[in-house]
Short mmCIF file of C-alpha atoms in Angstrom, two decimals:
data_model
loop_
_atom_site.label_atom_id
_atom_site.label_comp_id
_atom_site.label_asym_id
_atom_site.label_seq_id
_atom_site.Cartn_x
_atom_site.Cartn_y
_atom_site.Cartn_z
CA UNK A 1 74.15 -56.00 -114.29
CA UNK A 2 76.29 -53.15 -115.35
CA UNK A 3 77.30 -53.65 -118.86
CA UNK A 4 80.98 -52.22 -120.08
CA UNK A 5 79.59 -48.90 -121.22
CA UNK A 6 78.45 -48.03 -118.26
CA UNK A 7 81.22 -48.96 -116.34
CA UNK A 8 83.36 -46.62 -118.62
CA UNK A 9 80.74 -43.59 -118.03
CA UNK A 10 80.61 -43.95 -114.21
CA UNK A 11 84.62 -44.33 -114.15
CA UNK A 12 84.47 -41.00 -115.90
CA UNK A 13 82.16 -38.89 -114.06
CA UNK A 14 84.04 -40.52 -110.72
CA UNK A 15 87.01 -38.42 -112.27
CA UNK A 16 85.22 -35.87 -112.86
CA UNK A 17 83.81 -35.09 -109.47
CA UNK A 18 86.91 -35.50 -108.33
CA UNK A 19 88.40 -33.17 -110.06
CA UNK A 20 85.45 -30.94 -109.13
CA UNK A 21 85.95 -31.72 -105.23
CA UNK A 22 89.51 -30.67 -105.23
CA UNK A 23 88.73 -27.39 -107.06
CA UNK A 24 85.95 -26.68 -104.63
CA UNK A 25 88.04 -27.64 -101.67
CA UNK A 26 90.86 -25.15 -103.23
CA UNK A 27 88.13 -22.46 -103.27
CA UNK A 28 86.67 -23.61 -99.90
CA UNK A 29 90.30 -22.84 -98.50
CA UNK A 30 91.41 -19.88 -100.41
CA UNK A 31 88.00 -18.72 -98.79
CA UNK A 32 88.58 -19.26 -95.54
CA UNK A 33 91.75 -18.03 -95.73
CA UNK A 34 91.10 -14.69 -97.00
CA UNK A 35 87.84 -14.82 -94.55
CA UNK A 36 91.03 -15.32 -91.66
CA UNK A 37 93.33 -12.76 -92.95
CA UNK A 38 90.99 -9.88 -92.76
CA UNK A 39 88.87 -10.89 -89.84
CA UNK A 40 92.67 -10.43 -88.52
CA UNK A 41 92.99 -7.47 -90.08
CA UNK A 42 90.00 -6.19 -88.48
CA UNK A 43 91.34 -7.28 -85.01
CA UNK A 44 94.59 -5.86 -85.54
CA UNK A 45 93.16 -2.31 -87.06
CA UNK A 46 90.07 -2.62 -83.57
CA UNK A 47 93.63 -2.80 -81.42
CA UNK A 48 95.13 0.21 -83.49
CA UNK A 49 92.52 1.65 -83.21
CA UNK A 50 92.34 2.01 -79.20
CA UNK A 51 95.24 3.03 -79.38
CA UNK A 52 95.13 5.76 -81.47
CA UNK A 53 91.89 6.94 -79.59
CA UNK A 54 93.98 6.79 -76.34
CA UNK A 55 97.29 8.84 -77.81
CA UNK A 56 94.50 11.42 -79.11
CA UNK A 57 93.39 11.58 -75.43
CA UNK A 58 96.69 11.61 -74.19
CA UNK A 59 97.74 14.75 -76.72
CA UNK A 60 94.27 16.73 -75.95
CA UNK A 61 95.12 15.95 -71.71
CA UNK A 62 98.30 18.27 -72.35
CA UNK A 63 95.72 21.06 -71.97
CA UNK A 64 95.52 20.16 -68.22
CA UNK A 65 98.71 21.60 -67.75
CA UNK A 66 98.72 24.54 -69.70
CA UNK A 67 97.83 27.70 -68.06
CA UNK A 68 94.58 30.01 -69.03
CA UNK A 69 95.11 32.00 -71.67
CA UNK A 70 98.77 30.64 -73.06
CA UNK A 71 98.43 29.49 -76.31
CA UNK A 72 97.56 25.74 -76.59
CA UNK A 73 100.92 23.62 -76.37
CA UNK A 74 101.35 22.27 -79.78
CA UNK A 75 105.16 20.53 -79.23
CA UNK A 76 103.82 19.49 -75.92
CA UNK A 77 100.71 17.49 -77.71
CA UNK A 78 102.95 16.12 -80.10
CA UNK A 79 105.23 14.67 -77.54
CA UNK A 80 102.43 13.18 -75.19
CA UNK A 81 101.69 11.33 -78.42
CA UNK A 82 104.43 9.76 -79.18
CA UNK A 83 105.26 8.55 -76.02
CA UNK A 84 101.71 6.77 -76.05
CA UNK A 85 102.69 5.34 -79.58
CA UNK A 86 106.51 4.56 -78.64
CA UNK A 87 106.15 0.86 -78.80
CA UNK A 88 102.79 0.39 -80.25
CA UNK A 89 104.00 -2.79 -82.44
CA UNK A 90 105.18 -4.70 -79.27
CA UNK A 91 101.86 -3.97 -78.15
CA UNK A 92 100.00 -4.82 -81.23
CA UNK A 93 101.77 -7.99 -82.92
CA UNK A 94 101.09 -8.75 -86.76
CA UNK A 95 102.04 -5.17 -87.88
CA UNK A 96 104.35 -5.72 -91.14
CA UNK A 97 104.95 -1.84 -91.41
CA UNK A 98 103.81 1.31 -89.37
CA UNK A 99 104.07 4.81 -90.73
CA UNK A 100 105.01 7.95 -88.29
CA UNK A 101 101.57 8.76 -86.88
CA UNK A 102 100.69 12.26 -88.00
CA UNK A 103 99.12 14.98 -85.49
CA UNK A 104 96.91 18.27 -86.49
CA UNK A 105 95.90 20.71 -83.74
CA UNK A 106 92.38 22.30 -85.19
CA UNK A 107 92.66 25.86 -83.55
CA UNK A 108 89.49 27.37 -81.77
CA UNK A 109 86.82 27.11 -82.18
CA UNK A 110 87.04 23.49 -82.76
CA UNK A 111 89.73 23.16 -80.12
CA UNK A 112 90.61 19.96 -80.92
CA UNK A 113 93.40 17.25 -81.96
CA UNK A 114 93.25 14.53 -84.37
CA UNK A 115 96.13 11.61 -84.46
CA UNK A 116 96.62 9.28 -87.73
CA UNK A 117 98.05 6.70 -88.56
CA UNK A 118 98.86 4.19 -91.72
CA UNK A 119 99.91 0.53 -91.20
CA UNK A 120 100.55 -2.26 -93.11
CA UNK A 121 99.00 -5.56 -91.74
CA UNK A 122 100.74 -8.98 -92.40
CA UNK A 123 98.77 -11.62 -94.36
CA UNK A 124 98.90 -15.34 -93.42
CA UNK A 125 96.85 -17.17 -96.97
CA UNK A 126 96.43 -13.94 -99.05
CA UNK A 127 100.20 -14.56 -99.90
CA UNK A 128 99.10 -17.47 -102.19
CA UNK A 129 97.08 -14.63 -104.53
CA UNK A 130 100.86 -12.47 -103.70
CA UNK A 131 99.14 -10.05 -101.64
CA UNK A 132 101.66 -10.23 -98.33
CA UNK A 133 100.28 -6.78 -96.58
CA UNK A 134 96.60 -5.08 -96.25
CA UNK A 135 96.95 -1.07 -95.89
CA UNK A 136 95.12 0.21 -93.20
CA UNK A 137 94.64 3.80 -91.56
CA UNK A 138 93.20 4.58 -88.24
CA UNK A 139 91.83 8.52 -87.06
CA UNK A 140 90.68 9.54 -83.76
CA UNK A 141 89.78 13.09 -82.72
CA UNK A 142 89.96 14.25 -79.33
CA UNK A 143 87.86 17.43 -77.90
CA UNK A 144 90.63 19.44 -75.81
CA UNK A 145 89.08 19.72 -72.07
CA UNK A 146 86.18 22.11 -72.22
CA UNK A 147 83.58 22.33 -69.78
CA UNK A 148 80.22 20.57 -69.57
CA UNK A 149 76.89 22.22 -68.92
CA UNK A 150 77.93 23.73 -65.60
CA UNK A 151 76.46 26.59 -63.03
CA UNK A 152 79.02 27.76 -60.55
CA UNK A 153 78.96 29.86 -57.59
CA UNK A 154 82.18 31.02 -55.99
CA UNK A 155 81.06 31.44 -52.37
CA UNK A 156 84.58 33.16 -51.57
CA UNK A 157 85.79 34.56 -48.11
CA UNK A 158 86.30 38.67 -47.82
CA UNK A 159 87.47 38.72 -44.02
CA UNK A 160 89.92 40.92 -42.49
CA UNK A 161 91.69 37.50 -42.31
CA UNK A 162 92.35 37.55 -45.73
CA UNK A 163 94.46 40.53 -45.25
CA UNK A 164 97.57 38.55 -43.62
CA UNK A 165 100.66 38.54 -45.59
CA UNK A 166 102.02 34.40 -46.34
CA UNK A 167 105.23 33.96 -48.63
CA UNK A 168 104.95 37.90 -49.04
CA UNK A 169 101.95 38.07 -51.28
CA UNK A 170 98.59 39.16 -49.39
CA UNK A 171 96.06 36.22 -48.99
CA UNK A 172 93.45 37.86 -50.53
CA UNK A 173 95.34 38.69 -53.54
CA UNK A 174 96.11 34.67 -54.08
CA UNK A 175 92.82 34.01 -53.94
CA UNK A 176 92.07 36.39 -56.36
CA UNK A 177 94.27 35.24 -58.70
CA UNK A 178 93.24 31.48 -58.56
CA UNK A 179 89.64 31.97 -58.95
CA UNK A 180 90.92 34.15 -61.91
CA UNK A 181 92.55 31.66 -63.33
CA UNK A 182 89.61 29.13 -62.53
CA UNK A 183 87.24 31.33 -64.75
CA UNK A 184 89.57 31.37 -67.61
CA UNK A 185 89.42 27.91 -67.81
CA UNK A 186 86.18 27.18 -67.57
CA UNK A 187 84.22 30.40 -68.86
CA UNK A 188 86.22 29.86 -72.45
CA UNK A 189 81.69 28.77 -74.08
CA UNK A 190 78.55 29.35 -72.91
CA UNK A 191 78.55 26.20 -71.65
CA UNK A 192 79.76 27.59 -67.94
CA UNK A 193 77.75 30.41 -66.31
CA UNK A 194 79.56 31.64 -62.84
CA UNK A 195 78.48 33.96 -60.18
CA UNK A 196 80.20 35.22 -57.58
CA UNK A 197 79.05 35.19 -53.52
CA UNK A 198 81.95 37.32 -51.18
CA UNK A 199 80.95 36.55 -47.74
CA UNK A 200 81.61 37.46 -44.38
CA UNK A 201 79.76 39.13 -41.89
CA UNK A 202 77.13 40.51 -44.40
CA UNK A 203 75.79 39.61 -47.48
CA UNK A 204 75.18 42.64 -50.16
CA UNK A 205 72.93 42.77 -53.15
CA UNK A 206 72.67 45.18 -56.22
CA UNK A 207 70.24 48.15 -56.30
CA UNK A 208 68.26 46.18 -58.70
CA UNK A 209 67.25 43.82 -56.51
CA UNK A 210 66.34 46.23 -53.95
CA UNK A 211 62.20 46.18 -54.89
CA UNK A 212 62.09 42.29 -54.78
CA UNK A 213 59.50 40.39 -52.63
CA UNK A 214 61.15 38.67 -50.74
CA UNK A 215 63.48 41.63 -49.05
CA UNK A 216 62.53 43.61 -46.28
CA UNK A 217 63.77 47.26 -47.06
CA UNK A 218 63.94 49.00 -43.58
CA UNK A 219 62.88 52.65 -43.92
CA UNK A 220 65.31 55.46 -43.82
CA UNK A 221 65.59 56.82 -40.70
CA UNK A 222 66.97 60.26 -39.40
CA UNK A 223 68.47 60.79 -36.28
CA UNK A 224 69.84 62.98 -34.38
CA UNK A 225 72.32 63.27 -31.24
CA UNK A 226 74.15 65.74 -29.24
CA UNK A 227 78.06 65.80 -28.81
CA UNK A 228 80.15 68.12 -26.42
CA UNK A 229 83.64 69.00 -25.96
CA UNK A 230 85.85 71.56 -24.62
CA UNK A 231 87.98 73.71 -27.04
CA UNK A 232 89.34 75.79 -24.56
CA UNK A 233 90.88 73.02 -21.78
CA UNK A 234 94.75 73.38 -21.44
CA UNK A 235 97.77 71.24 -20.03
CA UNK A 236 95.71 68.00 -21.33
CA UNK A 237 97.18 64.63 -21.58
CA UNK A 238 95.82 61.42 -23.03
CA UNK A 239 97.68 58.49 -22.18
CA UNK A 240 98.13 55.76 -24.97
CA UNK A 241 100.16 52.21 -24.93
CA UNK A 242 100.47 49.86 -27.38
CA UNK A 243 98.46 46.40 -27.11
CA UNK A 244 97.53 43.31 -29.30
CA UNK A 245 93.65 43.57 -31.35
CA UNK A 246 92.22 40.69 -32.69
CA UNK A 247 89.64 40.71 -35.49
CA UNK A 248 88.15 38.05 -37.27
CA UNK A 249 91.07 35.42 -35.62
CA UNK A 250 93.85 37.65 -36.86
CA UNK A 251 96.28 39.69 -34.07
CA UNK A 252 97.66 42.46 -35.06
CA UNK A 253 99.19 45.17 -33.09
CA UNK A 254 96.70 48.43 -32.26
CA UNK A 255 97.44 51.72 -29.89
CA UNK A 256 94.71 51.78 -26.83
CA UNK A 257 94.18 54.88 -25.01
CA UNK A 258 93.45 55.81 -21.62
CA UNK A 259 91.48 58.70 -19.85
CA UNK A 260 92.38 62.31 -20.89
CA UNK A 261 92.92 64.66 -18.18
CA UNK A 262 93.52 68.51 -18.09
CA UNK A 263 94.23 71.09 -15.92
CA UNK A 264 91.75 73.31 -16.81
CA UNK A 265 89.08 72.58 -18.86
CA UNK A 266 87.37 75.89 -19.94
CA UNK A 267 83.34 76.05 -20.89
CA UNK A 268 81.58 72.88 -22.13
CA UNK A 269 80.86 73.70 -25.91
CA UNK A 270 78.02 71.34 -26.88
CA UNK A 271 76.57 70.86 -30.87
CA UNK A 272 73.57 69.18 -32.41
CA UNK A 273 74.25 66.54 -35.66
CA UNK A 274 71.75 64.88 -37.69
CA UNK A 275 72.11 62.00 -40.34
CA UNK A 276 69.91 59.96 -42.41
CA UNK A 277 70.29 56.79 -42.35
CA UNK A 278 68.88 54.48 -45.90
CA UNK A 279 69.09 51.28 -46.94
CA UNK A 280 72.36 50.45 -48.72
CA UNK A 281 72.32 46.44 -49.74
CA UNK A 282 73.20 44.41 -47.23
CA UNK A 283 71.69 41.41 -46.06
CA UNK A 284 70.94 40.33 -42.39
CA UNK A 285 69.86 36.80 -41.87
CA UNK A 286 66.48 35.73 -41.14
CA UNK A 287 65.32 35.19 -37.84
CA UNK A 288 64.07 32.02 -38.60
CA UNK A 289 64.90 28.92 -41.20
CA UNK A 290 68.12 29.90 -41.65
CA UNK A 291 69.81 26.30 -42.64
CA UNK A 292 67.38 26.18 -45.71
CA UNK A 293 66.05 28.90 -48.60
CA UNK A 294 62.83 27.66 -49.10
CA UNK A 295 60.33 30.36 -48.65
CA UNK A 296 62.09 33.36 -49.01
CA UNK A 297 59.22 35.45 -48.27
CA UNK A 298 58.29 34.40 -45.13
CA UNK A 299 60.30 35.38 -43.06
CA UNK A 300 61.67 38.18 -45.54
CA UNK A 301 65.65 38.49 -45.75
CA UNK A 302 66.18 41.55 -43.00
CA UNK A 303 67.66 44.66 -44.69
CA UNK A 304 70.09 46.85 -42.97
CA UNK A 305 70.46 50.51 -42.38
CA UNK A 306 73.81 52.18 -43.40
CA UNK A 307 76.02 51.71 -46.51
CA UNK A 308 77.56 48.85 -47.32
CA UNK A 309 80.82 48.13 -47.73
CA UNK A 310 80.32 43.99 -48.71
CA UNK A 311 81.19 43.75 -52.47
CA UNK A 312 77.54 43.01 -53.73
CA UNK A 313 76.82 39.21 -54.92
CA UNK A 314 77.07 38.28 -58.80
CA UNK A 315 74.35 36.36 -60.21
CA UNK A 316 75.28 33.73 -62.69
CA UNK A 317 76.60 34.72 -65.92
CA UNK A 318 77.73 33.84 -68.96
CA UNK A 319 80.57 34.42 -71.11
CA UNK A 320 78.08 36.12 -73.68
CA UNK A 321 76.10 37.88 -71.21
CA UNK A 322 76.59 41.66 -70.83
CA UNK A 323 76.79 42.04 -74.37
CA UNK A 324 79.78 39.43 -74.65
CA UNK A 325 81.29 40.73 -71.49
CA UNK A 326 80.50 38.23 -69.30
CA UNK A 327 83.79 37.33 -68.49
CA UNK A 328 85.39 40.15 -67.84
CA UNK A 329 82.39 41.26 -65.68
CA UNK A 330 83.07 37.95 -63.35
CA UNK A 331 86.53 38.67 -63.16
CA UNK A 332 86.04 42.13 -61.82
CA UNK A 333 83.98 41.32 -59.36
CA UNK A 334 86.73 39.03 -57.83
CA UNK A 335 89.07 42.03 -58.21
CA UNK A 336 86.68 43.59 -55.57
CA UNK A 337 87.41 40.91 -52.82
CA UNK A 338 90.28 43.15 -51.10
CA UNK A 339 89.56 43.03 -47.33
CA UNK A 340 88.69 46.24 -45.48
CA UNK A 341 88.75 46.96 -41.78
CA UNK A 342 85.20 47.19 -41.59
CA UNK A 343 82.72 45.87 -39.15
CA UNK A 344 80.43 44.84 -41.99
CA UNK A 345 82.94 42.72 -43.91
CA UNK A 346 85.75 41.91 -41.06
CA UNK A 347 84.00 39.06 -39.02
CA UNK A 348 83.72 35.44 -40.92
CA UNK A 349 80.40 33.72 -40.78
CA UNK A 350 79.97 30.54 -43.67
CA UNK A 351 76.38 30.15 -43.20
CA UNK A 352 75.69 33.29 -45.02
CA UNK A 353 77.51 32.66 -47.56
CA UNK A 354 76.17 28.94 -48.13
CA UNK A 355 72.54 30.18 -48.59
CA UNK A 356 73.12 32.68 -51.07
CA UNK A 357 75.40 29.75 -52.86
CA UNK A 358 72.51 27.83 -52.45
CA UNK A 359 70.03 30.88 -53.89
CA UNK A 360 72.18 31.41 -56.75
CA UNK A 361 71.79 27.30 -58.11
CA UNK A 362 68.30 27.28 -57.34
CA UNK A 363 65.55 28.82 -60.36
CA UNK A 364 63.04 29.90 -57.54
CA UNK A 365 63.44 33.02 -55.67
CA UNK A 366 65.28 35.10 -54.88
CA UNK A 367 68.11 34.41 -57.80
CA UNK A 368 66.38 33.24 -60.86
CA UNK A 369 69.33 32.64 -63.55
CA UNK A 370 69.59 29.17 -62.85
CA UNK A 371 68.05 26.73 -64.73
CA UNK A 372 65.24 24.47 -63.26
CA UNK A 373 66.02 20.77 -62.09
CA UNK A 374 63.90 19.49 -65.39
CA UNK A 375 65.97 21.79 -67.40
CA UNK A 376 69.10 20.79 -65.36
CA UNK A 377 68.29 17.08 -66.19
CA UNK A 378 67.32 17.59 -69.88
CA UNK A 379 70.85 19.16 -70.60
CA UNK A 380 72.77 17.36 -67.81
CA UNK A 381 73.87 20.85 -66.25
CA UNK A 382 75.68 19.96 -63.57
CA UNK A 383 75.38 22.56 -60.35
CA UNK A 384 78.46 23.41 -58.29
CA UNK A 385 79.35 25.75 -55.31
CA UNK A 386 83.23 26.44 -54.33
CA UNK A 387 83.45 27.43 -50.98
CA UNK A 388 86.89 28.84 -49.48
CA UNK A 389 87.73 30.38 -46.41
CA UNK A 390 90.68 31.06 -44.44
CA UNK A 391 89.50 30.38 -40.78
CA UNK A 392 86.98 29.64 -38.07
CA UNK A 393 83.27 31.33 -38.08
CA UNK A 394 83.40 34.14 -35.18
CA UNK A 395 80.24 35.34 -34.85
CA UNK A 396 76.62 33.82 -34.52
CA UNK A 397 73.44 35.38 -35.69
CA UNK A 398 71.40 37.60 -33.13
CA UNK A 399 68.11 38.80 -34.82
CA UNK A 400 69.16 40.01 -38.29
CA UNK A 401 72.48 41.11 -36.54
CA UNK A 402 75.29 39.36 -35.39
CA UNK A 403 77.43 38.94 -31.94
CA UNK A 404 81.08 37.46 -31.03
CA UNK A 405 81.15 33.80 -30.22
CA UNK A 406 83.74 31.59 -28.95
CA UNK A 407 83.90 28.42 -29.78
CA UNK A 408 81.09 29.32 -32.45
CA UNK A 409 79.25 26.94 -31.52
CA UNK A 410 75.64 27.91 -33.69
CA UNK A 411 77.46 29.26 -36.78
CA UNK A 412 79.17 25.70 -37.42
CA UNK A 413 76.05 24.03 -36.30
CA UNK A 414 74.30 26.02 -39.08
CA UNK A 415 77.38 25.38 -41.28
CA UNK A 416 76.74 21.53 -41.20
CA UNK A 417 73.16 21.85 -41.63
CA UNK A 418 73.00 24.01 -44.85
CA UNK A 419 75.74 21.69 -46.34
CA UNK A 420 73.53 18.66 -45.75
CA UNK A 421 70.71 20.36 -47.33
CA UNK A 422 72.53 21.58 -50.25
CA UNK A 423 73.91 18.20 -51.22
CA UNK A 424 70.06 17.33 -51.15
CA UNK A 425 69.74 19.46 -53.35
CA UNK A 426 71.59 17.73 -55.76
CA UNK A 427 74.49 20.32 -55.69
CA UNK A 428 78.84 19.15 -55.77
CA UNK A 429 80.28 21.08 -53.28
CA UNK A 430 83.82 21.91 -53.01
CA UNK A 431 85.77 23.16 -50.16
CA UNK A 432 89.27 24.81 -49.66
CA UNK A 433 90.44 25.75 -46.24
CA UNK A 434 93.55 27.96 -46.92
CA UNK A 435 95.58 28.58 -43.80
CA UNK A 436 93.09 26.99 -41.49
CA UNK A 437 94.84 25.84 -38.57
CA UNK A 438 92.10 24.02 -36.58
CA UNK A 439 91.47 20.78 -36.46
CA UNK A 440 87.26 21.19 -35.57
CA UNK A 441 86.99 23.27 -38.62
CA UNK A 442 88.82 21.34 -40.83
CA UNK A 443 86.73 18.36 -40.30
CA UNK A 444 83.61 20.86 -40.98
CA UNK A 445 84.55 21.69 -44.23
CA UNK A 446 85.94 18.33 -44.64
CA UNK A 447 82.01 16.88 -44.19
CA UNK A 448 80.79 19.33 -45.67
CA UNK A 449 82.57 18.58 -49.15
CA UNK A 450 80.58 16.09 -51.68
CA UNK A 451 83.19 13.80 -51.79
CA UNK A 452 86.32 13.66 -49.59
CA UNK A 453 89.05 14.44 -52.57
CA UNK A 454 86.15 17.53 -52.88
CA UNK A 455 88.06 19.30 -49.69
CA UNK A 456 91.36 20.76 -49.72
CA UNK A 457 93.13 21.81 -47.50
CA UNK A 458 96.15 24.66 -48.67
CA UNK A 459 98.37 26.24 -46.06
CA UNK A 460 100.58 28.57 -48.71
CA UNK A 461 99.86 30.17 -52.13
CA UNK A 462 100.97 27.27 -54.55
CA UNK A 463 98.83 25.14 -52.94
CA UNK A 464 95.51 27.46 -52.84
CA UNK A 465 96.25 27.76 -56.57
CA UNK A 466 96.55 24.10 -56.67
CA UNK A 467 93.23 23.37 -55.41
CA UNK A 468 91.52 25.79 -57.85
CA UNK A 469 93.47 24.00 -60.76
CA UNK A 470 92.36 20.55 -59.19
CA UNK A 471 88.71 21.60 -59.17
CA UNK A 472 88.99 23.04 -62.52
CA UNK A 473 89.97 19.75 -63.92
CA UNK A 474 86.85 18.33 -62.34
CA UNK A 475 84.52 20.04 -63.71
CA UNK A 476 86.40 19.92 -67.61
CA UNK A 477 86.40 16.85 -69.65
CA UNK A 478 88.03 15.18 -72.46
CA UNK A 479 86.01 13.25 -75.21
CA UNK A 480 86.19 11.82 -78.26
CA UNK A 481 84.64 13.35 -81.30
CA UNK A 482 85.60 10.84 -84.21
#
C-alpha cells in the first residue's frame, strides 16, 4: 500500500510533468512552426528565384534584336525586364513586400546582365516571437548571346546571277552585307573561327597553297598561233542586231553580229603571237570521287592554266588571327564576291563549292585549320557550313572542265550526294535559296539542309538578311552565369 507521503510526492511530480509536457509541447510547436515558415520561405525565394533567372534571360535576349556593332540596348534590357516581373506577386503568392528589381549591364568584356531583387516574405507562426516578414534577395546573371565553340564556312554563290538588280540594290551586294553582318555577330571571341568558300564555276586557292600534295600544278605552257586580217579592204559592212544572251540563268540583252563583207579587200596581212600560259589558282574537279574528299591525293585536285579571276577561298580564321585582324580579313574577302562576266566565275555549279565547305571543317588535307573530331568533341566545337545561292546548277563536270547542261541533271545528283555525306560527317548545314524560282531546286537545297527550319528560302533583300540573322541566332546562345 501507498502510504499518505507518497501519495503527496507522486501528486506532485504528476504536476510537475505536466507542467513539463506543456512547455515541451510549446517548444515542439514554436519548432515546427518556425521549421514551416522558412521551409516556406525557401519555396517562395526557389519561385523568385526562377523568376528572376528568367527576366535576366529575357533582358540578355534583347541582344537578338540589336544590330552588330550598335551599342548594347540598355533601356531596351531594362524594359524586357520589367515586363517579365510586371505581376510577379500574382504569380508568386505569400510576398508581404517586393522592392523595384534593380538591373546592371556589365559592359564587355563580361557582356553580361545581372537582375536583383529584395522581398519581404510573410510569416505564418514566427508572428508569435513578432517577427511578421523574412528579408530575402534573389541575383541571377545572364551571359548576353555569344557564340559557342563554332567553325564556319560560308560556301557563298559568285555567279553572274548575282549581278541582277531586286528592290534596286544589286544581289550580290545584299549578300554581302548579310554575311557581314553575320560575322559581326558571331566573330565578336575566339570562340568562332570563319572561312570563306565563293563558288561558281571554279574554285581558287592562294599562292601558298600552290606546292601542296595533293594539287596537280599543270606546267606552263607557251603557245603560239597565227592571226590575219586585211587593213587595206574598203566599203566594208558588218551587220549587227540586237538579241537576248543568257548566262548562268540570267537574260540580258547582248548585240550579235553577222558576216562582214567588203568591196575590196586589199592584201591579206598575216602576224605571229605567242603567250605563256601558268598556273594561276583555280581548281578543276577531280575526275573521279567527286561526292566525297577523302583522299585528296589520289586523284589530285586538277589545276588550271590561265589566271584566275574566282576570289581565292579563306581558310578558317579567327578574330585574333592575322595579328588581331582576323575579322576584318573575313570581311574583306566577302567584299570580293562582286560578280564578273567571266567564264571562270559566271556559270553556277554547288558541288564545288560543297567539297571545299567540306575541306575547310575537316583537320586532314587539304585545309588543316580545323580542329580534329576528338578535339571537336573535347570542346564541343560545333561545325557548320552556310550555303547560299541564287539559282539552278548549269553546268556538269567534263574531265577537270566543265560543259552546259540542261536540266543539270549530274550536278544536282552530285549536289545530293555530297550533302548526305557531309551530314555524316557530323556537320549542320544551312541553306538559303535567294530568288530561286524552281521548284526541283528548292526541294534540293531543302534536303539538303540538316533540319528543315535549316533552309530558307528569301525572294527579296529583307528576307536574305533575315535568314542570315535567323542562322546567327542559331548558332549564339544565352546562359546563365550566377
Amino acid at each position: 500500500m501507498i502510504g499518505p507521503g507518497m501519495a503527496r510526492l507522486w501528486a506532485d511530480r504528476g504536476g510537475a510533468v505536466a507542467i513539463i509536457v506543456a512547455v515541451v509541447g510549446m517548444v515542439l510547436v514554436l519548432t515546427a512552426g518556425v521549421v514551416f515558415d522558412i521551409a516556406r520561405t525557401v519555396r517562395i525565394k526557389q519561385a523568385l528565384q526562377q523568376d528572376i533567372d528568367r527576366a535576366a534571360m529575357s533582358a540578355a535576349a534583347v541582344a537578338y534584336a540589336e544590330r552588330p556593332g550598335e551599342a548594347p540596348n540598355e533601356a531596351a534590357m531594362s524594359a524586357a525586364m520589367r515586363r517579365y516581373l510586371g505581376d510577379v506577386n500574382e504569380r508568386v503568392p505569400g510576398i508581404a513586400a517586393l522592392a523595384a528589381p534593380r538591373i546592371t549591364y556589365n559592359r564587355k568584356p563580361r557582356d553580361d546582365v545581372t537582375v536583383t531583387m529584395d522581398a519581404d516574405i510573410e510569416t505564418a507562426f514566427l508572428k508569435i516571437l513578432n517577427i511578421d516578414e523574412i528579408p530575402v534577395e534573389v541575383e541571377a546573371t545572364a551571359k548576353r548571346p555569344e557564340p559557342g565553340p563554332l567553325e564556319l564556312a560560308l560556301v557563298l554563290d559568285r555567279t553572274w546571277s548575282m549581278s541582277a538588280m531586286l528592290g534596286g540594290v544589286q544581289k550580290s551586294v545584299t549578300l554581302r552585307n548579310a554575311a557581314t553582318m553575320l560575322v559581326d555577330r558571331l566573330m565578336t571571341t575566339d570562340n568562332a573561327k570563319v572561312g570563306v568558300v565563293p563558288f561558281s564555276t571554279w574554285i581558287n586557292v592562294e599562292q601558298s597553297l600552290w606546292t601542296q600534295s595533293w594539287l596537280s600544278v599543270p606546267a606552263t605552257q607557251t603557245s603560239s598561233w597565227t592571226s590575219c586580217s586585211y587593213p587595206n579592204a574598203k566599203g566594208c559592212i558588218t551587220p549587227s542586231f540586237q538579241s537576248t544572251c543568257i548566262t548562268d540563268g540570267l537574260s540580258m540583252p547582248c548585240t550579235r553580229w553577222g558576216t562582214t563583207t567588203c568591196t575590196s579587200w586589199g592584201d591579206k596581212v598575216c602576224k605571229t603571237y605567242t603567250s605563256i600560259s601558268s598556273f594561276g589558282g583555280c581548281l578543276g574537279v577531280r575526275s573521279s570521287k567527286r561526292d566525297t574528299i577523302i583522299d585528296p591525293t589520289n586523284p589530285k585536285y586538277p589545276g588550271i592554266l590561265g589566271t584566275c579571276a574566282q576570289t581565292p577561298i579563306l581558310d578558317l580564321t579567327s578574330r585574333s588571327d592575322l595579328g588581331g585582324r582576323g575579322v576584318g580579313e573575313v570581311k574583306t574577302r566577302i567584299s570580293q564576291l562582286t560578280p564578273v562576266l567571266n567564264g571562270q566565275v559566271t556559270e553556277t555549279f554547288i558541288p564545288g563549292g560543297l567539297v571545299w565547305g567540306w575541306n575547310m571543317l575537316t583537320s586532314e588535307m587539304p585545309l588543316t585549320r580545323a580542329s580534329t573530331p576528338a578535339e571537336a568533341k573535347a570542346r564541343g566545337i560545333s561545325k557548320v557550313l552556310v550555303l547560299m545561292t541564287d539559282g539552278d546548277n548549269t553546268v556538269r563536270p567534263s574531265g577537270a572542265s566543265f560543259v552546259g547542261q540542261s536540266p543539270p541533271t549530274e550536278a544536282d545528283a552530285l549536289t545530293e550526294n555530297l550533302c548526305r555525306n557531309i551530314k555524316a560527317d557530323g556537320i549542320l548545314i544551312f541553306t538559303v535559296a535567294f530568288t530561286v524560282d524552281n521548284a526541283r531546286t528548292q526541294t534540293m537545297l531543302r534536303n539538303c539542309a540538316s533540319r528543315p527550319d535549316y533552309f530558307y528560302l528569301a525572294n527579296n533583300s529583307l528576307e536574305l538578311e533575315s535568314a542570315f540573322n535567323q542562322i546567327g541566332t542559331s548558332l549564339t546562345r544565352l546562359r546563365l552565369i550566377n
